[in-house]
Each structure stands twice: as C-alpha cells, then as structure tokens.
Amino acid sequence: MSLVLALFGAGNAFAAGVVPLPAEVTAGDGAFHIDAKTQVCVTDPMATETAHYLVDLLARSRNLKLGIRRCTAGTHAILPEARTITFSTAPGFEAEGYRLEVTPQRVAITATTGAGLFYGAVTLWQLLPAGAGQAEVSSQVIRDAPVYRWRGLMLDSARHFQSVEFVKSMIDWMALHKLNVFHWHLTDDQGWRLEIRKYPRLTSVGAWRTPATPAPAAVAAPAVAAPAAGKHLPRYGGFYTQRQVRDVVAFAASRHVQVVPEIDLPGHAQAAIAAYPWLGSADGPPPPVSARWGVHTYLFNPQPATLAFLKDVFTEVMDLFPSHEIHIGGDEVGKDQTYFTQEMSRFLTLHGRRLVGWDEILRPGLAHDAIVMSWRGTTGAHAAALAGNDTVLSPWPTLYFDNQQSKLLIEPPGRMKVISLEDVYAFDLRDESLTPAQRSHVLGVQANIWTEHIRTEERVEWMTFPRAAAIAEIGWTAPERRHWPDFVQRVAPTLAKYRSLGLHAADSAFAVDASVTPGPDGAVVTLSNQTGFGEIRYSTDGHDPTASSAKYSGALSLPANADLRAATFPEGAAAPLAAPVSDVLHRRLSPATLGRRGSRELDLCSDGISLLLEPSAAGAPAAHGRAGTPRPIFAIDIMNPCWIYRGVDLTRGAKLAAAVGELPFNFEIGADAQKIRVGDSRTPAGELEIRLDGCDGAPTATAPLTPLAADAMEAQLPPIDLAPRPGRHDICLRFARPRLDPMWALDWVEIGQ
Ligand code: TNX
C-alpha cells in the first residue's frame, strides 16, 4: 500500500535531505540498498554525462564507486542480482521535469530532457543520508518539475575577483540545488574581468587596482600576470581569459546551468574608462580603476564611438556565451539611459539574443522582449509584467546576500541588515494583483552576491549557502507545499552533506548564541539559536559537547571564569556519536570580559549605511580568519559612527576601556557625504566622546586619539573614569574627527569597577 505524503509530511525518511522539495512524493514499501555492487544503467546516450556526474558525486561524498553500463530498458530484468539505477528517456515530461522511482529492486530515473535526468540524479543523491559507504533509500515515487524557469544566483566577480576553479565550484553547488541561471557580474567601477581581444587595455589596465582592503590571500594568483606596476603600489585584481570563460561555460552546460554574462553600462564603467578614457564623458584627467565603493559618477559617453566600442565588446561576449539572455546592467545612473538601452537591445535582437537589465531600464519604448530584473523592491517586476515584459525578482534587501544572516560574531564583513535563512524562505514571488497572463511574465527569482565586502572565496560560500537553498525552493516548489519548519528539518541534514563535500556553508541558522550578564555566582548565561531547531547541549569541562552532554533547558548560572562550549544537535540525538548541526561556540568567561561588548553587541545610534568592516592595515596574517590574530570586524554606521552601551549601573562609578581602529573612508556617496559630522575635533586626530543618556550635548568624558601605526589594526585606550551617580545609564560613544578620511571605529568597550 502506498500513500501520497500529506502536504507537510515530507520532512521524514522520504524527502529528508531533499531541497528543493519535490512536487509530489508517494511512499512505497521497503527500501533500495545501494552499495559498490550497484550498477548505473544508461539506456539513452543523453544520460551518459549525468550518470558520470552521479557516480562521481557518490565517490566524492561517500567513497562509493559504482560502475556504469550501457543497457536496454529491460536489463534489470535479466540481471536481477545486480541492483540497478537506470536512466531512461521518455516523451511527455516538462522541460526540467523527471520521475524517480525507488523500489527494493531498482531505481529508475526517467525524463524527456537532459536537465530532467540530471535533476532526477540530484534528488537521488539527496535522498541518501549523510555518511560514507553503502546506504538505503526508502521506496517511493517522485514526480517533479519546477514552478519557475529562472532560478538564479548572481556573483559579483568585479568588486573582488574569484578564481576560475572557484567559479566552477559555485556552479557545481548551484546544480546540486537545481539552480539553473548563473548571472556573472563581470565589469564594474572596480574592475573589468573579461578578456576582450579587440580592446586589450580593458584587462591590462582595467582589471587592476590598488587594494581597497588588504589583498585576500585566499584568491588564487590570476592566470595572467599583472603588468609592471609602480614599485610601491600593491595591486589587486585579475581577469578571465576567453579560454577560461569557454571552460566555465562548458562546465556550466554539463550542469544544466545557463551563464548570463553582465557587462554593466552606462554606469559602473569607471574601470573601462580608466582603460580607454575616450569612453567617458567627464572632462579632466582619466580616472584610475576605482578602489572605492558606492555609486560612481563616471559614465559611458553617449557617442557613436562608444556605441561602436560596445558593439565590438558584445560581439565577443556573444561569441563566448551561448546564453540567449545577455545582461547590460543599467543600474544606478543619474541620467536618462534610454539611448543605450534601445541601441543595445536592437543590436542584441539582431543577433538573436535578448536583453536583460536592472529595473532602471523600464522606460517608455523598452523592447517588448527585454527582461527586467527587479531589484529596487518588487515594483519593477509588477510594472514590467503590466507592460508585458518578462521579469525576474531579485529585490533588495531580501535577496541581497551581502547582508549578514545573523547578529552573531561568526558573521564575516558585509552589510548589517540581518537577512536570515527564514527571511529568504519567506519571500513570496506571487503578485495577486496580476492577471494570470501578466503573472506568466514572472520568470523566476535570483539572489545576488555583491562582493564589495566579501573579499575571500570562503566568505562567498558562507554568504551564499544555505540561503541559496531557500532560493532554490522558492523558485522550484509550489508555494502551497512550502512550509518553513519542514524546510529547516531538511536543511539541517543538508548542511552535514555540504561539509562532507567541503563547502564552507554558514551555520548561522543553527549556531548557538550566548547572552552573558553578571549574576550571583558570577555569570548568567542564556543560550539560543536562530531557528529554534534541535536541542542545545553544552559543557564546561574544556571538552566540546557531544550528543550526550547536558541539554540546555534554561538560563545557566556559572562561575565568572567558566569555560563554556555549546552546540546545536538534532532533536533526540540519542546516539553519542550524533554530529552537531552547528559549529561549537566557545566562550571563556572572565570577570573582566563580563563587562565587555564588541561593537556588534552594542546598539548603533542610527542605521544610515551600517556595515561590518575590517581594518585596512596589512598587519594580520590570517586571511581566512582561522589562524593567527583574528582581524577585528567593526560594526559601524559610516554615516554616523556612534554606539550605545545600555543600562550601565553607575552607582559606584565605573572604569571604561575601549579599543579603537581606523578605517578608510572609501565610499562614493555623493552629496550625502555632507551629512556626515566632521571637523568637530579639538585635537589633531580627534577624540572619543562619552555621553550619558543621549548622544547630544556636552560630553561627560573625552579621550584624545593618536593615529595608529601603519601595521596596527587597532589600539587600546587608557581607562576612563566614570564618576558615581545613581541608577543605570545608557552610555553613548562617538568620535569627533577632523575630516572624513580616515574614520575612527570602535571595536569593543569594557566597563568594570
Ligand atoms: C546596488 S543592485 C548595486 C550594486 C551594489 C549593491 C550592493 C544593483 C543593480 N546595483 O552595484 O553592489 O547595491 O551594495
């Protein structure tokens, strides 16, 4: 007897690790046993590549080496002892759809297209539990196909450069989530990353800049050496040769991922203009490739010569990228850009391609086949659908993966708005106000990984996964079938599989958060995790917790010098070997640090442009943040660097110690820069100002600052006495500074007796 699993019943043995959730799962009896004797059987040559993919994945993830054979549809009947995984084709499936049937005797994957077969293989792999060697898959029948045809990720390789190997690995990870569009942001003010044969200076000049932040050691040396740089100028950059691009595109095709290249115009063009100044419209000396972030003012010049240049560039782009869709950017330009959009749209159409642009391109006269990528919220998508244009939803801030995913100290630099896994999952593509015909213009969904603040490949992985798993599910699975608690149950085992394949995914959704306050025995500690998933287990004996360590059930009263370790485990993980689903949190308490708050544990006074930033000093050896002195990460609103330490008992007075760093003000924010308070310092380098219960008025105390040594990441200030006064007070800390650049930043404050 079999039953169709109830709507939310899939978070069990059947679809346990399957993300995105399949359209239909019907449970059967028994299970298929997969081991080294299992044969992969290919009845249609179209499946050969996918069969190899599956075999390779099984070898890499569980050290299980299966053989592949060519066979006819009935082979499994003649070879009953050799359990088979059979790939066959049949007409009638949707473009990316497939059927996966598991019985104790065999697994059969059937689809009409290569993509369908591939996704069937992915689902089969996901059905296997984490672990090595042989495994069982419960009998079941899955019928599956995606709701949306555009399930994308955008990677910004311009602000920070990633190696070809890394780019391919990202595409590989996408495929494992049935994501199918890799939007590659290849040019921007800070770098031109694509070799164009006709214009070599685009890469010999445009691919290199002075580092905006310390050079990331994690990025592999670029394939082509930087041209002789000025002796003392460190250089940062890299580009993709045409040969490398063809390799990436071919690899993506083997994973059923379409690569949509973006050449951003007419704004975000400073690197190109640095290479060929005549492309620009500004007077004055040519600009350098930018080492600053924000909206730059250099634009392509709307002249016939510029257009001829762009047509040459796009001719090479079309030769490299078979994608039907070609992205021309179009974002963040002060001026009317209809001229460029229309000319480029005509040119691409002439060559049988389709223009994609950010939602600024939506202007009267936009070609009816142009695709509008809605990023300034979802109104662009709505307007595009009304106008009869296809559209992709990629709204800031929810689908902007440069935002951090929790408030924990484990998060790398980025924007400070918290976009959790649940926030991404909750994003709803449906627009009920559209008619069914208008709705059909919504092609799908995409998340964007902007890399201004994501300088290493490891951090790109962290910022992308597992949030990309949520993108995959909202793009693939019908909204009626989606259910957050069920998704979390499926993501947790998926994280374990990520680890087995070496992906540095974020555990932010499961990681333990400890809030420590002074208490009668020393400290009171409360533990939690973002999703409430599983159970938290902890230890204080100096060893990492296991599934049999004490289970957290309420606030802990610990001595002031306790050594606390905690991690999240799956619920009811009785077996002592059950692995945690988060990394271990380790807090060594001490009487002094009880009163210490890092900048991200304080409140920011405002939320203008709030960022997590690293110091620019080259001093720190540890590019990965693993070994060596960790680089401090400063939480700062660059529009108003100001922090609040709440509720300090000053009855007996207090001593305040702080560590401060200097950050370059390397932001293009136009006239908004005038809103930043500067020029209010009394000493040459500025002061730290301390105020009570408010951030205006005369400071209670000030501490003069001295510029940091070139290789120092921060400096500790001598303690400041706060005079006794009754009650608890909010302490406001901000800096007076002589000028915009550099800006002082607070790393931590310690308040004690
Ligand atoms: C806006 S989104 C941009 C990018 C930035 C991003 C995040 C879009 C089309 N333009 O240039 O990287 O914000 O800072």
PDB file of C-alpha atoms in Angstrom, residues 12-22 53-54 57-58 61-62 98 100 118-130 136-137 140 142 144 172-179 469 472-473 476 490-491 493-495 497-498 501:
ATOM      1  CA  ASN A  12      10.680  12.444   7.235  1.00  0.00           C
ATOM      2  CA  ALA A  13      12.512   9.457   5.851  1.00  0.00           C
ATOM      3  CA  PHE A  14      11.165  10.175   2.389  1.00  0.00           C
ATOM      4  CA  ALA A  15      12.300  13.637   1.421  1.00  0.00           C
ATOM      5  CA  ALA A  16      14.611  14.133   4.447  1.00  0.00           C
ATOM      6  CA  GLY A  17      17.516  15.801   2.706  1.00  0.00           C
ATOM      7  CA  VAL A  18      15.796  16.883  -0.494  1.00  0.00           C
ATOM      8  CA  VAL A  19      15.976  20.606  -1.206  1.00  0.00           C
ATOM      9  CA  PRO A  20      14.067  21.892  -3.116  1.00  0.00           C
ATOM     10  CA  LEU A  21      11.065  19.861  -2.054  1.00  0.00           C
ATOM     11  CA  PRO A  22       9.735  17.797  -4.994  1.00  0.00           C
ATOM     12  CA  TYR A  53      28.031  13.006 -12.546  1.00  0.00           C
ATOM     13  CA  LEU A  54      26.113  10.771 -10.134  1.00  0.00           C
ATOM     14  CA  LEU A  57      29.216  12.551  -6.590  1.00  0.00           C
ATOM     15  CA  LEU A  58      28.805   9.209  -4.814  1.00  0.00           C
ATOM     16  CA  SER A  61      30.681  12.232  -0.898  1.00  0.00           C
ATOM     17  CA  ARG A  62      30.575   8.634   0.356  1.00  0.00           C
ATOM     18  CA  TYR A  98      11.561  13.927 -14.112  1.00  0.00           C
ATOM     19  CA  LEU A 100      12.217   8.945  -9.855  1.00  0.00           C
ATOM     20  CA  PHE A 118      20.174  15.447 -14.158  1.00  0.00           C
ATOM     21  CA  TYR A 119      17.677  16.678 -11.569  1.00  0.00           C
ATOM     22  CA  GLY A 120      16.493  13.118 -11.025  1.00  0.00           C
ATOM     23  CA  ALA A 121      20.086  12.158 -10.213  1.00  0.00           C
ATOM     24  CA  VAL A 122      20.437  15.101  -7.822  1.00  0.00           C
ATOM     25  CA  THR A 123      17.281  14.083  -5.981  1.00  0.00           C
ATOM     26  CA  LEU A 124      18.503  10.516  -5.685  1.00  0.00           C
ATOM     27  CA  TRP A 125      21.788  11.689  -4.176  1.00  0.00           C
ATOM     28  CA  GLN A 126      19.922  13.940  -1.750  1.00  0.00           C
ATOM     29  CA  LEU A 127      17.744  11.025  -0.629  1.00  0.00           C
ATOM     30  CA  LEU A 128      20.816   9.251   0.718  1.00  0.00           C
ATOM     31  CA  PRO A 129      21.554  10.016   4.349  1.00  0.00           C
ATOM     32  CA  ALA A 130      24.800  11.812   5.228  1.00  0.00           C
ATOM     33  CA  GLU A 136      19.371   2.667   1.971  1.00  0.00           C
ATOM     34  CA  VAL A 137      16.824   4.734   0.101  1.00  0.00           C
ATOM     35  CA  GLN A 140       8.947   5.887  -3.234  1.00  0.00           C
ATOM     36  CA  ILE A 142       8.742  11.196  -7.013  1.00  0.00           C
ATOM     37  CA  ASP A 144       8.836  16.575 -10.029  1.00  0.00           C
ATOM     38  CA  ASP A 172      28.539  22.929  -9.274  1.00  0.00           C
ATOM     39  CA  TRP A 173      26.896  23.835  -5.957  1.00  0.00           C
ATOM     40  CA  MET A 174      24.113  25.618  -7.780  1.00  0.00           C
ATOM     41  CA  ALA A 175      23.396  22.489  -9.817  1.00  0.00           C
ATOM     42  CA  LEU A 176      23.127  20.477  -6.625  1.00  0.00           C
ATOM     43  CA  HIS A 177      20.252  22.796  -5.681  1.00  0.00           C
ATOM     44  CA  LYS A 178      18.639  22.672  -9.136  1.00  0.00           C
ATOM     45  CA  LEU A 179      19.508  26.338  -9.584  1.00  0.00           C
ATOM     46  CA  ALA A 469      18.904  26.529  -0.747  1.00  0.00           C
ATOM     47  CA  ALA A 472      16.151  27.048  -4.844  1.00  0.00           C
ATOM     48  CA  GLU A 473      12.994  26.067  -3.013  1.00  0.00           C
ATOM     49  CA  TRP A 476      11.193  25.342  -7.679  1.00  0.00           C
ATOM     50  CA  ARG A 490      15.574  19.232   5.518  1.00  0.00           C
ATOM     51  CA  VAL A 491      18.302  21.887   5.563  1.00  0.00           C
ATOM     52  CA  PRO A 493      20.985  17.214   7.222  1.00  0.00           C
ATOM     53  CA  THR A 494      21.880  19.057   4.036  1.00  0.00           C
ATOM     54  CA  LEU A 495      24.462  21.073   5.990  1.00  0.00           C
ATOM     55  CA  LYS A 497      26.364  16.821   3.425  1.00  0.00           C
ATOM     56  CA  TYR A 498      27.781  20.204   2.470  1.00  0.00           C
ATOM     57  CA  LEU A 501      31.909  17.795   0.202  1.00  0.00           C
TER      58      LEU A 501
END
